[in-house]
Coordinates of C-alpha atoms in Angstrom, one line a residue:
M1 CA 8.0 22.3 -74.0
S2 CA 11.6 22.0 -72.6
E3 CA 12.7 18.5 -71.4
R4 CA 13.4 18.1 -67.6
I5 CA 17.0 16.9 -67.5
L6 CA 17.5 17.0 -63.7
D7 CA 15.0 16.1 -61.0
V8 CA 15.9 16.5 -57.3
K9 CA 13.5 14.7 -55.0
N10 CA 13.6 14.9 -51.2
L11 CA 17.1 15.3 -50.9
K12 CA 18.4 14.9 -47.4
I13 CA 22.3 15.1 -46.3
D14 CA 23.6 14.9 -43.0
F15 CA 27.4 15.5 -41.8
H16 CA 29.1 13.5 -39.2
T17 CA 31.1 16.0 -36.9
Y18 CA 32.7 15.6 -33.4
A19 CA 29.5 17.7 -32.2
G20 CA 27.1 15.4 -33.6
E21 CA 24.9 15.0 -36.8
V22 CA 24.5 18.2 -38.9
K23 CA 21.3 18.0 -40.8
A24 CA 22.5 20.2 -43.7
I25 CA 20.1 19.6 -46.3
R26 CA 16.4 18.7 -45.3
D27 CA 14.0 17.5 -47.9
V28 CA 14.9 19.6 -50.8
S29 CA 13.2 19.2 -54.3
F30 CA 13.6 21.0 -57.4
H31 CA 14.1 20.5 -61.0
L32 CA 16.1 21.8 -64.1
D33 CA 14.8 22.0 -67.5
E34 CA 16.8 21.8 -70.8
G35 CA 18.7 25.1 -71.6
E36 CA 17.5 27.1 -68.6
T37 CA 19.4 28.8 -65.8
L38 CA 18.2 28.1 -62.3
A39 CA 19.7 30.3 -59.4
I40 CA 19.9 29.0 -56.0
V41 CA 20.2 31.7 -53.5
G42 CA 20.4 32.3 -49.7
E43 CA 22.9 33.3 -47.0
S44 CA 26.1 31.5 -46.4
G45 CA 25.4 28.1 -44.8
S46 CA 21.9 27.8 -46.2
G47 CA 22.8 24.5 -48.1
K48 CA 23.6 25.9 -51.6
S49 CA 27.0 24.6 -52.1
V50 CA 26.3 21.2 -50.4
T51 CA 23.2 20.7 -52.8
T52 CA 25.2 21.5 -55.9
R53 CA 28.1 19.3 -54.8
S54 CA 25.8 16.3 -54.4
I55 CA 24.8 16.7 -57.9
I56 CA 28.2 16.1 -59.2
G57 CA 29.2 13.6 -56.5
L58 CA 31.8 15.7 -54.6
L59 CA 30.6 15.8 -51.0
A60 CA 33.2 15.7 -48.1
N61 CA 34.1 12.2 -46.7
N62 CA 31.9 12.9 -43.7
A63 CA 28.7 13.5 -45.5
N64 CA 25.9 11.1 -45.7
I65 CA 23.1 11.0 -48.3
A66 CA 20.3 10.3 -45.8
G67 CA 17.5 10.3 -48.4
G68 CA 16.2 11.3 -51.7
E69 CA 17.0 11.0 -55.3
I70 CA 19.0 13.0 -57.9
N71 CA 17.6 11.9 -61.2
F72 CA 19.5 12.7 -64.4
H73 CA 17.7 11.8 -67.6
G74 CA 15.6 9.5 -65.3
K75 CA 18.8 7.8 -63.6
N76 CA 19.5 8.2 -59.9
L77 CA 23.1 9.8 -59.6
L78 CA 23.1 8.6 -55.9
D79 CA 23.2 5.1 -57.0
L80 CA 26.5 5.4 -59.3
S81 CA 29.9 4.1 -58.3
E82 CA 33.0 6.4 -58.1
R83 CA 34.0 4.8 -61.6
E84 CA 30.5 5.6 -63.0
W85 CA 30.7 9.1 -61.6
Q86 CA 34.2 9.7 -63.5
K87 CA 32.6 9.1 -66.7
I88 CA 29.9 11.8 -66.0
R89 CA 31.8 14.3 -63.9
G90 CA 33.4 16.9 -66.2
N91 CA 31.8 15.3 -69.2
E92 CA 27.9 15.4 -68.9
I93 CA 27.9 17.6 -65.8
A94 CA 30.7 20.0 -65.1
M95 CA 31.4 22.5 -62.2
I96 CA 33.0 26.1 -62.0
F97 CA 34.2 26.5 -58.6
Q98 CA 34.3 29.9 -56.6
D99 CA 38.2 30.4 -56.5
P100 CA 39.9 29.7 -59.8
M101 CA 43.4 29.3 -58.2
T102 CA 42.1 26.2 -56.4
S103 CA 40.6 24.7 -59.5
L104 CA 43.7 25.1 -61.6
D105 CA 46.9 23.0 -61.4
P106 CA 49.9 25.3 -60.9
T107 CA 52.3 23.0 -62.4
M108 CA 50.4 22.4 -65.7
K109 CA 50.4 24.6 -68.7
I110 CA 46.8 26.1 -69.4
G111 CA 46.4 24.4 -72.7
Q112 CA 47.0 21.1 -71.3
Q113 CA 44.3 21.5 -68.3
I114 CA 41.7 22.8 -71.2
A115 CA 42.5 19.8 -73.3
E116 CA 42.6 17.2 -70.6
P117 CA 38.8 16.4 -70.3
L118 CA 38.6 16.0 -74.1
I119 CA 41.4 13.5 -74.2
K120 CA 40.0 11.7 -71.0
H121 CA 36.1 11.8 -72.0
K122 CA 36.0 12.0 -75.7
G123 CA 39.1 10.0 -76.7
V124 CA 40.4 12.7 -79.1
S125 CA 44.1 12.9 -79.9
K126 CA 46.3 15.5 -78.0
K127 CA 46.8 17.5 -81.3
E128 CA 43.0 17.7 -81.8
A129 CA 42.5 18.4 -78.0
W130 CA 44.9 21.2 -78.1
A131 CA 43.4 22.8 -81.2
K132 CA 39.9 22.8 -79.7
A133 CA 41.4 24.2 -76.3
L134 CA 43.1 27.1 -78.2
D135 CA 39.5 27.7 -79.8
M136 CA 37.8 27.6 -76.6
M137 CA 40.4 30.0 -75.0
K138 CA 39.4 32.4 -77.9
A139 CA 35.7 31.8 -77.1
V140 CA 36.1 32.9 -73.6
G141 CA 37.9 35.9 -74.5
I142 CA 41.6 35.4 -73.7
P143 CA 43.7 37.6 -75.9
N144 CA 46.8 36.1 -77.8
A145 CA 45.6 32.7 -77.0
E146 CA 48.2 31.1 -79.5
E147 CA 50.9 32.5 -77.3
R148 CA 49.1 32.2 -73.8
I149 CA 48.1 28.6 -74.3
N150 CA 51.5 27.6 -73.0
E151 CA 51.5 29.7 -70.0
Y152 CA 50.7 28.7 -66.3
P153 CA 47.8 29.8 -64.1
H154 CA 50.1 32.2 -62.0
Q155 CA 50.8 34.2 -65.2
F156 CA 47.0 35.1 -65.5
S157 CA 44.8 37.7 -63.6
G158 CA 42.0 36.5 -61.5
G159 CA 39.4 37.4 -64.3
M160 CA 41.4 35.5 -66.9
R161 CA 41.8 32.5 -64.5
Q162 CA 38.1 32.4 -64.2
R163 CA 37.6 32.4 -67.8
I164 CA 40.0 29.5 -68.2
V165 CA 38.1 27.6 -65.5
I166 CA 35.0 28.1 -67.5
A167 CA 36.8 26.9 -70.7
I168 CA 37.7 23.7 -68.9
A169 CA 34.0 23.3 -67.7
L170 CA 32.5 23.8 -71.2
I171 CA 35.1 22.1 -73.3
C172 CA 33.1 18.8 -73.4
E173 CA 29.8 20.6 -73.9
P174 CA 28.3 19.4 -70.8
E175 CA 24.4 19.0 -70.5
I176 CA 24.6 20.7 -66.9
L177 CA 26.9 23.4 -65.6
L178 CA 27.1 23.9 -62.1
A179 CA 28.4 27.4 -61.1
D180 CA 29.2 27.9 -57.5
E181 CA 29.6 31.5 -56.7
P182 CA 31.9 32.0 -59.8
T183 CA 32.2 35.9 -59.7
T184 CA 32.4 36.4 -55.8
A185 CA 36.2 37.1 -55.9
L186 CA 36.1 39.4 -58.9
D187 CA 35.7 43.1 -59.1
V188 CA 32.3 44.4 -60.4
T189 CA 33.4 45.1 -63.8
V190 CA 35.1 41.8 -64.6
Q191 CA 32.1 40.1 -62.8
A192 CA 29.8 41.6 -65.4
E193 CA 32.1 40.5 -68.3
I194 CA 32.0 36.7 -66.8
L195 CA 28.3 36.8 -66.4
D196 CA 27.8 38.1 -70.2
L197 CA 30.5 35.5 -71.0
M198 CA 28.5 32.6 -69.4
K199 CA 25.2 33.6 -71.0
S200 CA 26.7 33.8 -74.6
L201 CA 28.5 30.4 -74.0
Q202 CA 25.2 28.7 -72.8
K203 CA 23.6 29.5 -76.0
R204 CA 26.7 28.2 -78.1
V205 CA 27.0 25.0 -76.0
K206 CA 23.4 24.5 -75.4
T207 CA 23.9 23.7 -71.6
S208 CA 21.6 24.0 -68.5
I209 CA 23.0 26.1 -65.6
I210 CA 22.6 25.8 -61.9
F211 CA 24.0 29.2 -60.4
I212 CA 24.7 29.4 -56.9
T213 CA 24.9 32.9 -55.3
H214 CA 24.1 34.8 -52.2
D215 CA 23.9 38.1 -54.5
L216 CA 20.3 38.5 -55.8
G217 CA 21.6 41.3 -58.0
V218 CA 23.7 38.8 -59.9
V219 CA 20.6 36.5 -60.4
A220 CA 18.2 39.3 -62.2
G221 CA 20.0 39.3 -65.3
M222 CA 21.2 35.6 -65.3
A223 CA 18.4 33.3 -64.2
D224 CA 15.2 31.9 -65.5
R225 CA 14.0 30.6 -62.4
V226 CA 15.0 31.1 -58.7
A227 CA 14.9 28.7 -55.6
V228 CA 15.5 30.4 -52.3
M229 CA 17.2 28.2 -49.6
Y230 CA 17.5 28.6 -46.0
A231 CA 18.7 26.5 -43.0
G232 CA 18.9 23.6 -45.7
E233 CA 15.4 23.9 -46.8
L234 CA 13.7 25.5 -49.8
M235 CA 11.8 28.5 -48.7
E236 CA 10.4 29.6 -52.1
F237 CA 10.9 29.1 -55.9
G238 CA 9.5 30.7 -58.9
T239 CA 10.5 32.5 -62.2
V240 CA 12.9 35.2 -62.0
D241 CA 10.1 37.9 -62.2
E242 CA 7.9 36.3 -59.6
I243 CA 10.9 36.1 -57.1
F244 CA 12.0 39.8 -57.7
Y245 CA 8.7 41.6 -57.9
D246 CA 6.3 39.3 -56.1
P247 CA 8.0 37.4 -53.5
Q248 CA 5.8 35.7 -50.9
H249 CA 8.1 34.4 -48.1
P250 CA 9.4 36.9 -45.4
Y251 CA 12.9 35.5 -45.8
T252 CA 12.8 36.4 -49.6
W253 CA 11.5 39.9 -48.5
G254 CA 14.5 40.2 -46.2
L255 CA 17.0 39.2 -48.9
I256 CA 15.6 41.6 -51.4
N257 CA 15.4 44.6 -48.7
S258 CA 19.2 44.1 -48.0
M259 CA 20.1 44.4 -51.8
P260 CA 21.3 48.0 -52.7
T261 CA 19.6 49.5 -55.6
L262 CA 19.8 53.2 -57.2
D263 CA 16.8 54.1 -55.2
S264 CA 18.3 53.0 -51.9
K265 CA 18.6 55.3 -49.1
T266 CA 19.2 52.7 -46.4
L267 CA 19.8 49.0 -46.5
E268 CA 18.1 46.6 -44.0
S269 CA 19.7 43.8 -42.7
I270 CA 17.8 40.5 -41.4
P271 CA 18.3 40.3 -37.7
G272 CA 19.5 37.3 -35.8
T273 CA 21.4 34.2 -37.0
P274 CA 20.3 31.0 -38.8
P275 CA 19.3 28.1 -36.6
D276 CA 21.9 25.5 -35.3
L277 CA 21.3 22.3 -37.6
L278 CA 22.8 20.0 -35.0
D279 CA 19.4 20.3 -33.4
P280 CA 17.0 21.7 -36.3
P281 CA 13.9 23.4 -35.4
K282 CA 10.4 21.5 -35.9
G283 CA 8.7 24.2 -37.3
D284 CA 9.7 27.0 -39.8
P285 CA 13.6 27.6 -39.5
F286 CA 13.2 31.1 -40.1
A287 CA 10.5 31.7 -37.5
P288 CA 13.0 33.1 -34.8
R289 CA 14.1 36.1 -37.3
N290 CA 10.6 36.7 -38.8
K291 CA 8.9 39.6 -37.3
Y292 CA 5.6 38.1 -39.1
A293 CA 5.9 34.8 -37.2
M294 CA 2.9 33.1 -35.7
K295 CA 2.6 30.4 -33.0
I296 CA 2.2 27.7 -35.8
D297 CA 5.5 28.8 -37.3
I298 CA 7.2 27.6 -34.2
E299 CA 5.1 24.3 -33.9
R300 CA 4.7 23.0 -37.5
K301 CA 6.9 23.1 -40.7
P302 CA 4.9 24.8 -43.4
P303 CA 4.3 23.0 -46.7
L304 CA 5.0 24.8 -50.1
F305 CA 1.9 26.5 -50.8
K306 CA 1.2 27.1 -54.5
I307 CA 0.7 30.8 -55.7
T308 CA 0.9 30.0 -59.5
D309 CA 1.8 27.1 -61.5
T310 CA 5.4 28.1 -61.3
H311 CA 5.6 29.9 -58.0
Y312 CA 5.5 28.1 -54.5
A313 CA 6.5 29.4 -50.9
A314 CA 6.8 27.7 -47.7
T315 CA 5.1 30.1 -45.4
W316 CA 2.0 29.8 -43.1
L317 CA 1.1 33.5 -44.3
L318 CA -0.4 31.8 -47.5
A319 CA -2.6 29.3 -45.5
P320 CA -6.1 29.7 -45.8
G321 CA -7.5 32.0 -42.9
A322 CA -3.8 33.3 -42.2
P323 CA -3.9 37.1 -41.3
K324 CA -3.2 39.5 -44.2
V325 CA 0.4 40.9 -44.0
E326 CA 1.5 43.7 -46.2
P327 CA 5.0 43.3 -47.6
P328 CA 7.8 45.8 -46.7
L329 CA 7.7 49.1 -48.7
E330 CA 10.5 48.0 -51.0
I331 CA 8.6 44.8 -52.2
Q332 CA 5.5 47.0 -52.6
R333 CA 7.3 49.4 -54.8
R334 CA 8.8 46.6 -56.9
W335 CA 5.5 45.0 -57.6
K336 CA 4.0 48.4 -58.4
K337 CA 6.9 49.0 -61.0
Y338 CA 6.5 45.4 -62.4
Q339 CA 2.7 46.1 -63.0
E340 CA 3.5 49.3 -64.7
M341 CA 6.1 47.5 -67.0
Q342 CA 3.5 44.9 -68.0
K343 CA 1.1 47.7 -68.9
N344 CA 3.7 49.2 -71.3

């Protein structure tokens, strides 16, 4: 059985703004096991990036941790000082950001930027760090690495810059890699290459990954488990097969229905907009956009109902005595396809 290396419990994060307190993350809990990839998915503004940044101690100055724990090997990261964070950040927990140009220093050579974490965290000599940086450049697929190690970020394409950012994140062989929409700015072909690269390097470095995305198509070939977030809350989580083929929350149905496939004739969008988190709803935050919503959805927040040992969803449709609701046809088609795959 894999060791649990990260355990997020009842996390609450507020943001102080001129308009008032934004309740950005509201009682979120999940865990990460050794060697696995957990994908956190949801629309923009659902709280994915805020949650991830809290794990590496990079929240904005107006953020306030209102409650909860983030336990890394049993130690609550929320209790760390900035000095203690600096020993962990980039060493035991590293992050890949969405836009590589904002992550790279335009005035520093690429080799220096890849080698720097080794010098800072591992205390290796500059010569040894540069040699390992060169090896890592080759590992992430940068051609002519011997020559290009002395070049600057602007001399690389977007896809190559993202490979460099991955090299920087993995050079210290961190236990956890946080990837925040790392392929959004790339074309489809380069995106597939970067995802394949991350999977191969994960096996080499033996790191665990939390992968943040709004693109469910990316998740299918990348994740072991999936957590679905909406309006700062966890709506559903389970194995990748459970979320893709047997989702139980109407919000997850909507996300999957809006995902293009080879069989798609039309794409369905989710009507409406997310709630205002200056004044969060007391019930299910998805209720105003949910055509299956009942009176109780407006009045009371649903708990996470257990479907299997690995699959949970926060919807009153799973409560005893709730009316039987058939999922959309696309979800039914996926479930039927999955059952046929299991037989074969």
